Amino acid sequence: MEAKVLNGKELSAKIKGELKIEVDELKKSSINPGLAVIIVGNDPASRVYVNSKKKACAEIGIESFEYALDENTSEQELIDLIHKLNKDDKVSGILVQLPLPKHIDEEKVIYAIDPSKDVDAFHPVNVGKLMIGNPDFLPCTPAGVMELIKESGIEISGKECVVVGRSNIVGKPMSMLLLAKNGTVTVCHSKTQNIDEVCKRADILVVAVGRPEFIKGSSIKPGAVVIDVGINRLEDKKLVGDVEYESASRVASAITPVPGGVGPMTIAMLMKNTVNAAKLQAKIKG
């Protein structure tokens, strides 16, 4: 039986529609969410991501402020801009598009963002809050994954959950969110032995390693929910995930496509975080 396709495009459109209604209501109370996006240099993929974030802001009614900086911008100039935006009441959320040019320390830049405006949830304060189960913001991609799992109707509690990848952006926070819903979580990485056997135990398998079609259908438990976070462009320009979709979709009960799965959900969750940041800041001021 062919797996149910978890359509992130449809679900993100639904979430953005709900957020638009909420933003319209907030504006009646003079709460105007605003997102500042900083891009340094001319990376084509980064430009695509920034444009899609601006488009989502426009759809929902969030004001967007773009700061496109030259690739030779110094680390200090970037940090000075962030400090300025931290103090700007029109800006609810600040997002610095990664990766940054090699001469800029990403960690220093992330630390410079006011945690109450850190809508990516990368600041150590927000990472710590997630760790103890009291987050202000959820990291966008893992939060999008959780919404897709919820939409699939599968219960996480008591299930075997395997996360392939241990990055700070996806793998680690993903494991925390699954754990918070009482999943039994295993995190795999490049040093994991017998990775296929570990994956085959998973009722819920989340793959985020950045390696094209790394997980095959033979590594998937029949009936598992498979979430593919990866997006890779092959030499023939075709976009594929970290899971081999064709073989996996014949084994899984539900699976995300690439593109159109997790990607749109990441942007929807960024919008949600920006709205939540605006509400949080209004509450602090009030």
mmCIF file of C-alpha atoms in Angstrom:
data_model
loop_
_atom_site.group_PDB
_atom_site.id
_atom_site.type_symbol
_atom_site.label_atom_id
_atom_site.label_comp_id
_atom_site.label_asym_id
_atom_site.label_seq_id
_atom_site.Cartn_x
_atom_site.Cartn_y
_atom_site.Cartn_z
ATOM 1 C CA MET A 1 0.000 0.000 0.000
ATOM 2 C CA GLU A 2 1.309 3.436 -0.971
ATOM 3 C CA ALA A 3 2.148 5.739 1.975
ATOM 4 C CA LYS A 4 -0.021 8.727 2.831
ATOM 5 C CA VAL A 5 1.740 11.891 1.649
ATOM 6 C CA LEU A 6 2.136 14.483 4.401
ATOM 7 C CA ASN A 7 1.627 17.655 2.417
ATOM 8 C CA GLY A 8 3.547 20.470 4.110
ATOM 9 C CA LYS A 9 2.436 22.934 1.461
ATOM 10 C CA GLU A 10 -1.245 22.463 2.327
ATOM 11 C CA LEU A 11 -0.719 22.440 6.093
ATOM 12 C CA SER A 12 1.499 25.540 5.991
ATOM 13 C CA ALA A 13 -1.159 27.399 3.964
ATOM 14 C CA LYS A 14 -3.729 26.508 6.654
ATOM 15 C CA ILE A 15 -1.425 27.714 9.466
ATOM 16 C CA LYS A 16 -0.621 30.949 7.606
ATOM 17 C CA GLY A 17 -4.334 31.552 7.089
ATOM 18 C CA GLU A 18 -4.919 31.215 10.862
ATOM 19 C CA LEU A 19 -1.977 33.528 11.570
ATOM 20 C CA LYS A 20 -3.360 36.174 9.188
ATOM 21 C CA ILE A 21 -6.603 36.278 11.202
ATOM 22 C CA GLU A 22 -4.575 36.545 14.441
ATOM 23 C CA VAL A 23 -2.368 39.341 13.059
ATOM 24 C CA ASP A 24 -5.441 41.300 11.927
ATOM 25 C CA GLU A 25 -6.796 41.036 15.497
ATOM 26 C CA LEU A 26 -3.449 42.043 17.066
ATOM 27 C CA LYS A 27 -3.277 45.140 14.877
ATOM 28 C CA LYS A 28 -6.590 46.295 16.385
ATOM 29 C CA SER A 29 -4.726 46.385 19.718
ATOM 30 C CA SER A 30 -1.773 48.264 18.122
ATOM 31 C CA ILE A 31 0.428 45.150 18.157
ATOM 32 C CA ASN A 32 2.193 45.059 14.776
ATOM 33 C CA PRO A 33 4.472 42.032 14.264
ATOM 34 C CA GLY A 34 7.629 42.826 12.276
ATOM 35 C CA LEU A 35 10.443 40.559 11.073
ATOM 36 C CA ALA A 36 13.947 41.797 10.257
ATOM 37 C CA VAL A 37 15.882 39.474 7.939
ATOM 38 C CA ILE A 38 19.615 39.998 7.481
ATOM 39 C CA ILE A 39 21.434 38.404 4.558
ATOM 40 C CA VAL A 40 25.204 38.774 4.127
ATOM 41 C CA GLY A 41 26.667 38.100 0.681
ATOM 42 C CA ASN A 42 25.162 36.690 -2.509
ATOM 43 C CA ASP A 43 24.531 33.001 -1.824
ATOM 44 C CA PRO A 44 21.762 32.040 -4.329
ATOM 45 C CA ALA A 45 20.097 29.510 -1.975
ATOM 46 C CA SER A 46 20.050 32.077 0.856
ATOM 47 C CA ARG A 47 18.448 34.622 -1.475
ATOM 48 C CA VAL A 48 15.681 32.131 -2.363
ATOM 49 C CA TYR A 49 15.020 31.476 1.357
ATOM 50 C CA VAL A 50 14.934 35.194 2.188
ATOM 51 C CA ASN A 51 12.501 35.907 -0.651
ATOM 52 C CA SER A 52 10.176 33.116 0.487
ATOM 53 C CA LYS A 53 10.219 34.513 4.055
ATOM 54 C CA LYS A 54 9.368 38.011 2.783
ATOM 55 C CA LYS A 55 6.532 36.568 0.694
ATOM 56 C CA ALA A 56 5.109 34.729 3.728
ATOM 57 C CA CYS A 57 5.261 37.964 5.792
ATOM 58 C CA ALA A 58 3.299 39.777 3.071
ATOM 59 C CA GLU A 59 0.644 37.024 2.981
ATOM 60 C CA ILE A 60 0.079 37.181 6.742
ATOM 61 C CA GLY A 61 0.379 40.932 7.262
ATOM 62 C CA ILE A 62 3.719 40.883 9.106
ATOM 63 C CA GLU A 63 5.920 43.847 8.252
ATOM 64 C CA SER A 64 9.281 42.719 6.877
ATOM 65 C CA PHE A 65 12.564 44.597 6.978
ATOM 66 C CA GLU A 66 15.368 43.295 4.779
ATOM 67 C CA TYR A 67 19.022 44.133 5.353
ATOM 68 C CA ALA A 68 21.103 42.863 2.406
ATOM 69 C CA LEU A 69 24.747 43.360 3.382
ATOM 70 C CA ASP A 70 27.839 43.083 1.225
ATOM 71 C CA GLU A 71 29.817 39.847 1.663
ATOM 72 C CA ASN A 72 32.767 41.925 2.927
ATOM 73 C CA THR A 73 30.709 43.324 5.823
ATOM 74 C CA SER A 74 32.716 42.929 9.015
ATOM 75 C CA GLU A 75 31.584 40.868 11.969
ATOM 76 C CA GLN A 76 31.384 44.026 14.101
ATOM 77 C CA GLU A 77 29.224 45.854 11.541
ATOM 78 C CA LEU A 78 26.796 42.944 11.551
ATOM 79 C CA ILE A 79 26.695 42.792 15.360
ATOM 80 C CA ASP A 80 26.177 46.586 15.539
ATOM 81 C CA LEU A 81 23.166 46.228 13.208
ATOM 82 C CA ILE A 82 21.736 43.452 15.402
ATOM 83 C CA HIS A 83 22.133 45.629 18.534
ATOM 84 C CA LYS A 84 20.276 48.425 16.731
ATOM 85 C CA LEU A 85 17.432 46.059 15.767
ATOM 86 C CA ASN A 86 17.292 44.690 19.334
ATOM 87 C CA LYS A 87 16.259 48.204 20.430
ATOM 88 C CA ASP A 88 13.830 48.839 17.543
ATOM 89 C CA ASP A 89 10.214 48.487 18.730
ATOM 90 C CA LYS A 90 8.982 47.905 15.155
ATOM 91 C CA VAL A 91 11.049 44.695 14.988
ATOM 92 C CA SER A 92 9.510 41.720 16.829
ATOM 93 C CA GLY A 93 11.866 39.110 15.393
ATOM 94 C CA ILE A 94 15.413 39.075 14.018
ATOM 95 C CA LEU A 95 16.648 36.397 11.651
ATOM 96 C CA VAL A 96 20.198 36.196 10.322
ATOM 97 C CA GLN A 97 20.255 33.981 7.228
ATOM 98 C CA LEU A 98 22.890 31.248 7.555
ATOM 99 C CA PRO A 99 25.483 30.355 6.393
ATOM 100 C CA LEU A 100 27.506 33.525 6.914
ATOM 101 C CA PRO A 101 30.799 34.341 5.121
ATOM 102 C CA LYS A 102 33.766 32.510 6.667
ATOM 103 C CA HIS A 103 35.251 35.609 8.337
ATOM 104 C CA ILE A 104 32.152 36.007 10.553
ATOM 105 C CA ASP A 105 31.691 33.873 13.683
ATOM 106 C CA GLU A 106 28.110 32.535 13.537
ATOM 107 C CA GLU A 107 28.070 31.804 17.267
ATOM 108 C CA LYS A 108 28.927 35.429 18.171
ATOM 109 C CA VAL A 109 26.190 36.657 15.829
ATOM 110 C CA ILE A 110 23.554 34.337 17.324
ATOM 111 C CA TYR A 111 24.573 35.379 20.860
ATOM 112 C CA ALA A 112 24.126 39.065 19.894
ATOM 113 C CA ILE A 113 20.388 38.641 19.157
ATOM 114 C CA ASP A 114 18.037 39.530 22.018
ATOM 115 C CA PRO A 115 16.547 36.133 23.074
ATOM 116 C CA SER A 116 13.045 37.670 23.031
ATOM 117 C CA LYS A 117 13.558 38.459 19.308
ATOM 118 C CA ASP A 118 15.357 35.224 18.427
ATOM 119 C CA VAL A 119 12.622 33.733 16.222
ATOM 120 C CA ASP A 120 14.963 30.975 14.953
ATOM 121 C CA ALA A 121 15.338 29.829 18.611
ATOM 122 C CA PHE A 122 19.120 29.411 18.218
ATOM 123 C CA HIS A 123 20.206 31.582 21.194
ATOM 124 C CA PRO A 124 21.491 29.572 24.196
ATOM 125 C CA VAL A 125 18.714 31.073 26.363
ATOM 126 C CA ASN A 126 16.054 29.668 24.019
ATOM 127 C CA VAL A 127 17.911 26.360 23.625
ATOM 128 C CA GLY A 128 18.029 26.089 27.439
ATOM 129 C CA LYS A 129 14.316 26.878 27.766
ATOM 130 C CA LEU A 130 13.531 24.152 25.242
ATOM 131 C CA MET A 131 15.745 21.725 27.176
ATOM 132 C CA ILE A 132 13.824 22.254 30.445
ATOM 133 C CA GLY A 133 10.462 22.149 28.689
ATOM 134 C CA ASN A 134 9.543 25.830 29.026
ATOM 135 C CA PRO A 135 10.195 27.368 25.573
ATOM 136 C CA ASP A 136 9.135 30.810 24.353
ATOM 137 C CA PHE A 137 9.870 29.752 20.770
ATOM 138 C CA LEU A 138 10.289 26.373 19.116
ATOM 139 C CA PRO A 139 13.031 25.935 16.489
ATOM 140 C CA CYS A 140 11.230 26.327 13.166
ATOM 141 C CA THR A 141 12.087 23.104 11.334
ATOM 142 C CA PRO A 142 11.555 20.708 14.279
ATOM 143 C CA ALA A 143 8.328 22.555 15.169
ATOM 144 C CA GLY A 144 7.149 22.107 11.570
ATOM 145 C CA VAL A 145 7.949 18.392 11.789
ATOM 146 C CA MET A 146 5.860 18.095 14.976
ATOM 147 C CA GLU A 147 2.891 19.727 13.218
ATOM 148 C CA LEU A 148 3.194 17.260 10.324
ATOM 149 C CA ILE A 149 3.325 14.279 12.710
ATOM 150 C CA LYS A 150 0.267 15.624 14.536
ATOM 151 C CA GLU A 151 -1.508 16.042 11.191
ATOM 152 C CA SER A 152 -0.732 12.399 10.327
ATOM 153 C CA GLY A 153 -2.806 11.396 13.372
ATOM 154 C CA ILE A 154 -0.026 9.315 14.927
ATOM 155 C CA GLU A 155 0.423 9.322 18.686
ATOM 156 C CA ILE A 156 4.047 9.959 19.719
ATOM 157 C CA SER A 157 3.715 8.818 23.343
ATOM 158 C CA GLY A 158 5.427 5.471 23.928
ATOM 159 C CA LYS A 159 6.582 5.168 20.313
ATOM 160 C CA GLU A 160 10.115 4.423 19.128
ATOM 161 C CA CYS A 161 11.401 7.645 17.546
ATOM 162 C CA VAL A 162 14.691 7.718 15.645
ATOM 163 C CA VAL A 163 16.320 10.998 14.588
ATOM 164 C CA VAL A 164 19.116 10.691 12.034
ATOM 165 C CA GLY A 165 21.391 13.733 12.423
ATOM 166 C CA ARG A 166 22.540 15.650 15.502
ATOM 167 C CA SER A 167 22.792 19.262 14.307
ATOM 168 C CA ASN A 168 21.939 22.140 16.632
ATOM 169 C CA ILE A 169 19.369 23.371 14.096
ATOM 170 C CA VAL A 170 17.396 20.147 13.568
ATOM 171 C CA GLY A 171 18.636 16.904 15.142
ATOM 172 C CA LYS A 172 19.145 17.930 18.777
ATOM 173 C CA PRO A 173 16.007 20.094 19.175
ATOM 174 C CA MET A 174 13.974 17.482 17.249
ATOM 175 C CA SER A 175 14.927 14.861 19.815
ATOM 176 C CA MET A 176 13.869 17.218 22.640
ATOM 177 C CA LEU A 177 10.431 17.873 21.106
ATOM 178 C CA LEU A 178 9.778 14.164 20.576
ATOM 179 C CA LEU A 179 10.923 13.454 24.130
ATOM 180 C CA ALA A 180 8.571 16.165 25.430
ATOM 181 C CA LYS A 181 5.689 14.208 23.820
ATOM 182 C CA ASN A 182 6.857 11.024 25.609
ATOM 183 C CA GLY A 183 8.536 9.409 22.627
ATOM 184 C CA THR A 184 11.412 6.971 23.247
ATOM 185 C CA VAL A 185 14.136 8.742 21.302
ATOM 186 C CA THR A 186 17.354 7.495 19.684
ATOM 187 C CA VAL A 187 19.662 9.947 17.893
ATOM 188 C CA CYS A 188 21.873 8.520 15.126
ATOM 189 C CA HIS A 189 24.927 10.197 13.627
ATOM 190 C CA SER A 190 28.034 9.499 11.560
ATOM 191 C CA LYS A 191 29.572 7.321 14.301
ATOM 192 C CA THR A 192 26.439 5.205 14.891
ATOM 193 C CA GLN A 193 27.064 1.535 14.195
ATOM 194 C CA ASN A 194 24.454 -0.542 12.335
ATOM 195 C CA ILE A 195 22.429 2.564 11.494
ATOM 196 C CA ASP A 196 20.062 0.569 9.256
ATOM 197 C CA GLU A 197 19.052 -1.693 12.163
ATOM 198 C CA VAL A 198 18.478 1.315 14.432
ATOM 199 C CA CYS A 199 16.320 3.039 11.800
ATOM 200 C CA LYS A 200 14.316 -0.148 11.278
ATOM 201 C CA ARG A 201 13.122 0.024 14.904
ATOM 202 C CA ALA A 202 11.517 3.432 14.403
ATOM 203 C CA ASP A 203 7.772 4.004 14.489
ATOM 204 C CA ILE A 204 8.653 7.622 13.656
ATOM 205 C CA LEU A 205 11.806 8.255 11.625
ATOM 206 C CA VAL A 206 13.114 11.807 11.137
ATOM 207 C CA VAL A 207 16.065 12.148 8.750
ATOM 208 C CA ALA A 208 18.221 15.298 8.621
ATOM 209 C CA VAL A 209 21.746 14.475 7.470
ATOM 210 C CA GLY A 210 22.148 16.423 4.215
ATOM 211 C CA ARG A 211 23.068 13.316 2.195
ATOM 212 C CA PRO A 212 20.958 12.610 -0.903
ATOM 213 C CA GLU A 213 18.742 9.509 -0.592
ATOM 214 C CA PHE A 214 20.818 8.211 2.337
ATOM 215 C CA ILE A 215 17.993 6.150 3.868
ATOM 216 C CA LYS A 216 16.446 3.460 1.656
ATOM 217 C CA GLY A 217 13.133 1.657 2.014
ATOM 218 C CA SER A 218 14.995 -1.426 3.289
ATOM 219 C CA SER A 219 15.971 0.566 6.440
ATOM 220 C CA ILE A 220 12.366 1.467 7.291
ATOM 221 C CA LYS A 221 9.964 -0.449 9.532
ATOM 222 C CA PRO A 222 6.709 -1.317 7.713
ATOM 223 C CA GLY A 223 4.061 1.222 8.689
ATOM 224 C CA ALA A 224 6.507 3.830 10.062
ATOM 225 C CA VAL A 225 5.971 7.565 9.680
ATOM 226 C CA VAL A 226 8.932 8.980 7.733
ATOM 227 C CA ILE A 227 9.833 12.668 7.901
ATOM 228 C CA ASP A 228 12.501 13.757 5.420
ATOM 229 C CA VAL A 229 14.086 17.080 6.407
ATOM 230 C CA GLY A 230 16.798 16.988 3.739
ATOM 231 C CA ILE A 231 16.814 18.918 0.494
ATOM 232 C CA ASN A 232 19.607 18.167 -1.951
ATOM 233 C CA ARG A 233 20.096 19.173 -5.581
ATOM 234 C CA LEU A 234 21.534 16.428 -7.784
ATOM 235 C CA GLU A 235 23.781 17.022 -10.803
ATOM 236 C CA ASP A 236 20.730 16.809 -13.096
ATOM 237 C CA LYS A 237 19.176 19.657 -11.016
ATOM 238 C CA LYS A 238 16.557 17.327 -9.519
ATOM 239 C CA LEU A 239 15.669 18.006 -5.868
ATOM 240 C CA VAL A 240 15.712 14.985 -3.562
ATOM 241 C CA GLY A 241 15.612 14.443 0.174
ATOM 242 C CA ASP A 242 17.771 12.412 2.543
ATOM 243 C CA VAL A 243 15.349 9.485 2.084
ATOM 244 C CA GLU A 244 14.970 7.537 -1.168
ATOM 245 C CA TYR A 245 11.328 8.437 -1.661
ATOM 246 C CA GLU A 246 10.276 5.717 -4.089
ATOM 247 C CA SER A 247 11.396 2.724 -2.003
ATOM 248 C CA ALA A 248 10.452 4.380 1.323
ATOM 249 C CA SER A 249 6.924 5.257 0.207
ATOM 250 C CA ARG A 250 6.229 1.567 -0.461
ATOM 251 C CA VAL A 251 7.038 0.669 3.165
ATOM 252 C CA ALA A 252 5.992 3.676 5.276
ATOM 253 C CA SER A 253 2.420 4.462 6.352
ATOM 254 C CA ALA A 254 3.056 8.205 5.896
ATOM 255 C CA ILE A 255 5.919 10.181 4.340
ATOM 256 C CA THR A 256 6.863 13.776 3.540
ATOM 257 C CA PRO A 257 7.699 14.636 -0.086
ATOM 258 C CA VAL A 258 10.708 16.707 -1.176
ATOM 259 C CA PRO A 259 10.035 19.433 -2.072
ATOM 260 C CA GLY A 260 6.672 20.362 -0.505
ATOM 261 C CA GLY A 261 7.039 18.582 2.818
ATOM 262 C CA VAL A 262 9.049 20.044 5.686
ATOM 263 C CA GLY A 263 10.304 23.168 3.816
ATOM 264 C CA PRO A 264 7.013 25.111 3.732
ATOM 265 C CA MET A 265 6.379 24.150 7.378
ATOM 266 C CA THR A 266 9.684 25.732 8.471
ATOM 267 C CA ILE A 267 8.559 29.095 7.075
ATOM 268 C CA ALA A 268 5.066 28.771 8.612
ATOM 269 C CA MET A 269 6.655 28.149 12.040
ATOM 270 C CA LEU A 270 8.951 31.162 11.586
ATOM 271 C CA MET A 271 5.843 33.295 11.018
ATOM 272 C CA LYS A 272 4.237 31.773 14.125
ATOM 273 C CA ASN A 273 7.339 32.584 16.202
ATOM 274 C CA THR A 274 7.325 36.187 14.927
ATOM 275 C CA VAL A 275 3.677 36.627 15.954
ATOM 276 C CA ASN A 276 4.401 35.056 19.356
ATOM 277 C CA ALA A 277 7.414 37.370 19.795
ATOM 278 C CA ALA A 278 5.234 40.424 19.135
ATOM 279 C CA LYS A 279 2.702 39.228 21.740
ATOM 280 C CA LEU A 280 5.461 38.463 24.265
ATOM 281 C CA GLN A 281 7.056 41.908 23.836
ATOM 282 C CA ALA A 282 3.666 43.671 24.134
ATOM 283 C CA LYS A 283 3.026 41.742 27.367
ATOM 284 C CA ILE A 284 6.447 42.743 28.787
ATOM 285 C CA LYS A 285 5.821 46.405 27.887
ATOM 286 C CA GLY A 286 2.273 46.322 29.223
#
